[in-house]
Coordinates of C-alpha atoms in Angstrom, one line a residue:
X4 CA -13.0 -10.9 5.9
X5 CA -12.7 -7.8 8.2
X6 CA -15.9 -6.2 9.3
X7 CA -17.0 -3.3 11.5
X8 CA -19.9 -4.0 13.8
X9 CA -21.8 -0.7 14.6
X10 CA -24.0 -1.5 17.5
X11 CA -24.7 0.6 20.6
X12 CA -25.6 -2.4 22.8
X13 CA -22.1 -3.2 24.0
X14 CA -22.9 -6.7 25.1
X15 CA -24.4 -7.6 21.7
X16 CA -21.5 -6.0 19.9
X17 CA -19.0 -8.1 21.9
X18 CA -21.1 -11.2 21.4
X19 CA -21.1 -10.6 17.6
X20 CA -17.4 -10.0 17.5
X21 CA -16.7 -13.3 19.3
X22 CA -19.2 -15.2 17.2
X23 CA -17.7 -13.8 14.0
X24 CA -14.1 -14.5 15.2
X25 CA -15.1 -18.2 15.6
X26 CA -16.0 -18.1 11.9
X27 CA -12.7 -16.6 10.9
X28 CA -14.1 -13.2 10.4
X29 CA -12.2 -10.4 12.0
X30 CA -14.5 -7.8 13.6
X31 CA -14.0 -4.3 15.1
X32 CA -16.6 -2.5 17.2
X33 CA -18.1 1.0 17.1
X34 CA -20.7 1.9 19.6
X35 CA -21.9 5.1 17.9
X36 CA -22.1 6.6 14.4
X37 CA -19.2 9.1 14.9
X38 CA -16.8 6.4 15.9
X39 CA -18.0 4.2 13.0
X40 CA -17.2 6.9 10.4
X41 CA -13.8 7.6 12.0
X42 CA -12.8 3.9 11.8
X43 CA -14.2 3.4 8.3
X44 CA -12.0 6.4 7.2
X45 CA -8.8 4.8 8.5
X46 CA -9.3 1.0 8.2
X47 CA -9.9 -1.2 5.2
X48 CA -13.2 -3.0 5.9
X49 CA -14.9 -5.5 3.6
X50 CA -18.3 -4.9 5.2
X51 CA -20.1 -3.0 7.9
X52 CA -22.8 -4.5 10.1
X53 CA -24.8 -1.4 10.9
X54 CA -27.6 -0.8 13.4
X55 CA -29.8 2.1 12.3
X56 CA -30.7 3.6 15.6
X57 CA -27.3 4.5 17.1
X58 CA -26.0 7.5 19.1
X59 CA -24.1 10.3 17.3
X60 CA -24.4 10.3 13.6
X61 CA -27.6 8.3 12.8
X62 CA -27.2 4.9 11.2
X63 CA -29.0 6.1 8.1
X64 CA -26.5 8.9 7.6
X65 CA -23.6 6.5 8.2
X66 CA -25.0 4.2 5.5
X67 CA -25.4 7.1 3.1
X68 CA -21.8 8.3 3.7
X69 CA -20.4 4.8 3.2
X70 CA -22.3 4.4 -0.1
X71 CA -21.0 7.7 -1.4
X72 CA -17.4 7.7 -0.2
X73 CA -16.5 4.0 0.3
X74 CA -18.4 2.2 -2.5
X75 CA -16.3 -1.0 -2.1
X76 CA -17.5 -1.4 1.5
X77 CA -20.6 -3.5 1.8
X78 CA -23.3 -2.5 4.3
X79 CA -25.5 -5.0 6.1
X80 CA -28.2 -3.2 8.1
X81 CA -29.0 -5.1 11.3
X82 CA -32.0 -3.6 13.1
X83 CA -35.3 -4.2 14.8
X84 CA -37.1 -2.1 12.2
X85 CA -38.5 -4.9 10.1
X86 CA -41.4 -3.3 8.2
X87 CA -41.3 -3.4 4.4
X88 CA -41.0 0.4 4.2
X89 CA -38.0 0.3 6.6
X90 CA -36.3 -2.3 4.5
X91 CA -37.0 -0.4 1.3
X92 CA -35.7 2.8 3.0
X93 CA -32.5 1.0 4.0
X94 CA -31.8 -0.2 0.5
X95 CA -32.5 3.3 -0.9
X96 CA -29.8 4.7 1.5
X97 CA -27.3 2.4 -0.1
X98 CA -27.4 -0.8 2.1
X99 CA -26.5 -4.0 0.3
X100 CA -28.4 -6.3 2.7
X101 CA -30.9 -6.1 5.5
X102 CA -31.3 -8.4 8.5
X103 CA -33.9 -7.9 11.2
X104 CA -33.5 -8.6 14.9
X105 CA -33.8 -11.2 16.4
X106 CA -31.5 -13.1 14.1
X107 CA -29.4 -16.2 13.9
X108 CA -25.6 -15.8 13.9
X109 CA -25.3 -18.5 11.2
X110 CA -27.5 -16.4 8.8
X111 CA -25.5 -13.3 9.5
X112 CA -22.3 -15.1 8.7
X113 CA -23.7 -16.5 5.4
X114 CA -24.9 -13.1 4.4
X115 CA -21.5 -11.5 5.1
X116 CA -19.7 -14.1 3.1
X117 CA -22.0 -13.5 0.2
X118 CA -21.4 -9.8 0.4
X119 CA -17.7 -10.4 0.6
X120 CA -17.8 -12.1 -2.8
X121 CA -19.5 -9.2 -4.6
X122 CA -16.6 -6.7 -5.0
X123 CA -14.6 -9.4 -6.9
X124 CA -17.4 -10.9 -8.9
X125 CA -15.0 -12.6 -11.3
X126 CA -13.3 -14.5 -8.4
X127 CA -14.5 -18.1 -8.1
X128 CA -16.1 -19.2 -4.8
X129 CA -13.4 -21.9 -4.6
X130 CA -9.8 -20.6 -5.0
X131 CA -7.2 -22.7 -6.6
X132 CA -3.4 -22.2 -7.0
X133 CA -1.5 -25.2 -8.4
X134 CA -2.1 -28.0 -5.9
X135 CA -3.8 -25.8 -3.5
X136 CA -7.6 -25.6 -3.2
X137 CA -9.4 -23.3 -0.7
X138 CA -13.1 -23.1 -0.1
X139 CA -13.8 -19.9 2.0
X140 CA -17.5 -20.9 2.5
X141 CA -16.8 -24.4 3.9
X142 CA -13.6 -23.2 5.5
X143 CA -11.6 -26.0 4.0
X144 CA -8.2 -26.1 2.4
X145 CA -6.4 -28.9 0.5
X146 CA -3.1 -29.6 -1.1
X147 CA -3.0 -32.2 -3.8
X148 CA -6.2 -33.6 -2.3
X149 CA -4.8 -33.7 1.3
X150 CA -6.9 -31.9 3.8
X151 CA -5.0 -29.1 5.6
X152 CA -5.6 -28.6 9.3
X153 CA -5.2 -24.9 9.6
X154 CA -5.9 -22.4 12.4
X155 CA -8.2 -19.5 11.7
X156 CA -5.3 -17.1 11.2
X157 CA -3.4 -19.6 9.0
X158 CA -6.5 -20.0 6.8
X159 CA -7.0 -16.3 6.5
X160 CA -3.4 -15.6 5.6
X161 CA -3.5 -18.4 3.0
X162 CA -6.7 -17.0 1.5
X163 CA -5.0 -13.6 1.2
X164 CA -2.0 -15.1 -0.6
X165 CA -4.2 -17.1 -2.9
X166 CA -6.4 -14.1 -3.8
X167 CA -3.3 -12.1 -4.6
X168 CA -2.6 -14.6 -7.4
X169 CA 1.2 -14.7 -6.9
X170 CA 1.3 -11.0 -6.1
X171 CA 3.1 -9.6 -3.1
X172 CA 1.3 -9.4 0.3
X173 CA 2.9 -7.3 2.9
X174 CA 2.9 -7.9 6.6
X175 CA 1.0 -4.7 7.0
X176 CA -1.7 -5.9 4.7
X177 CA -1.9 -9.1 6.7
X178 CA -2.3 -7.2 9.9
X179 CA -5.0 -5.0 8.3
X180 CA -7.0 -7.9 6.9
X181 CA -6.5 -10.8 9.4
X182 CA -5.9 -9.1 12.7
X183 CA -8.1 -6.4 14.4
X184 CA -7.6 -2.8 15.2
X185 CA -5.8 -3.6 18.4
X186 CA -3.0 -5.4 16.7
X187 CA 0.5 -3.9 17.3
X188 CA 1.8 -2.5 14.0
X189 CA 5.2 -3.8 15.0
X190 CA 3.8 -7.3 15.8
X191 CA 5.7 -10.4 14.5
X192 CA 2.3 -12.2 14.3
X193 CA 2.2 -12.3 10.5
X194 CA 5.8 -13.6 10.3
X195 CA 5.0 -16.3 12.9
X196 CA 1.8 -17.3 11.2
X197 CA 3.4 -17.6 7.8
X198 CA 6.1 -19.8 9.4
X199 CA 3.5 -22.1 10.9
X200 CA 1.5 -22.1 7.7
X201 CA 4.6 -23.2 5.7
X202 CA 4.8 -26.2 8.0
X203 CA 1.1 -27.0 7.7
X204 CA 1.3 -26.8 3.9
X205 CA 4.3 -29.3 3.8
X206 CA 7.1 -29.7 1.3
X207 CA 8.0 -28.4 -1.1
X208 CA 7.7 -24.9 0.3
X209 CA 5.0 -22.9 -1.5
X210 CA 5.6 -19.5 0.1
X211 CA 8.4 -17.1 -1.0
X212 CA 9.6 -14.4 1.4
X213 CA 10.6 -11.1 -0.2
X214 CA 12.8 -9.6 2.6
X215 CA 11.6 -6.3 3.7
X216 CA 8.5 -6.4 1.5
X217 CA 6.3 -9.4 2.3
X218 CA 5.3 -12.8 1.0
X219 CA 3.9 -14.4 -2.2
X220 CA 3.0 -17.9 -3.4
X221 CA 5.4 -19.6 -5.7
X222 CA 4.2 -20.1 -9.2
X223 CA 2.6 -23.5 -9.7
X224 CA 4.7 -26.1 -11.5
X225 CA 3.8 -26.4 -15.2

């Protein structure tokens, strides 16, 4: 997943980004509503963790704009306003979930992963492709029953390829979904990660390179 954390307390925003990174969730940060709207307009986020009381454009308005203009982006409101009427108001603005401060990072992660499944309701929680089996919730991957020891980036790239169902995934898409906003658009990181992922998956090779276009998984053997 790739999420945007909108939180004006910079220390908390950085802590959230680091905590989510350890859970294989890529996170960018916006410290105010105006920056949040700018980044949402140019980046492909799966979800936004949104504090309501932020500088610039108020969090409520940010939520409303996301709901109207970016319906595929899920909004999790994260705020100290925990009264029932506050929660009801948040959902009426278009929020998909609501978590009050203080909170446990583990709960935030579980809620984000649940939101991440909603846009593709037909997609099974556990992905399979031939001998491959990937469980995003448990962060486990197997090939023919063999546990695969993958880095966070390898796991995320494999998940992208499996969700594509044999379709082409470009290096640009990998940078957009797996790395954060600071990634160099000319970075060789996707190529290097695919190379190391190939080794981790073992023989025979399961990934096809389409030169100049990207990568796809080979069709499973009949």
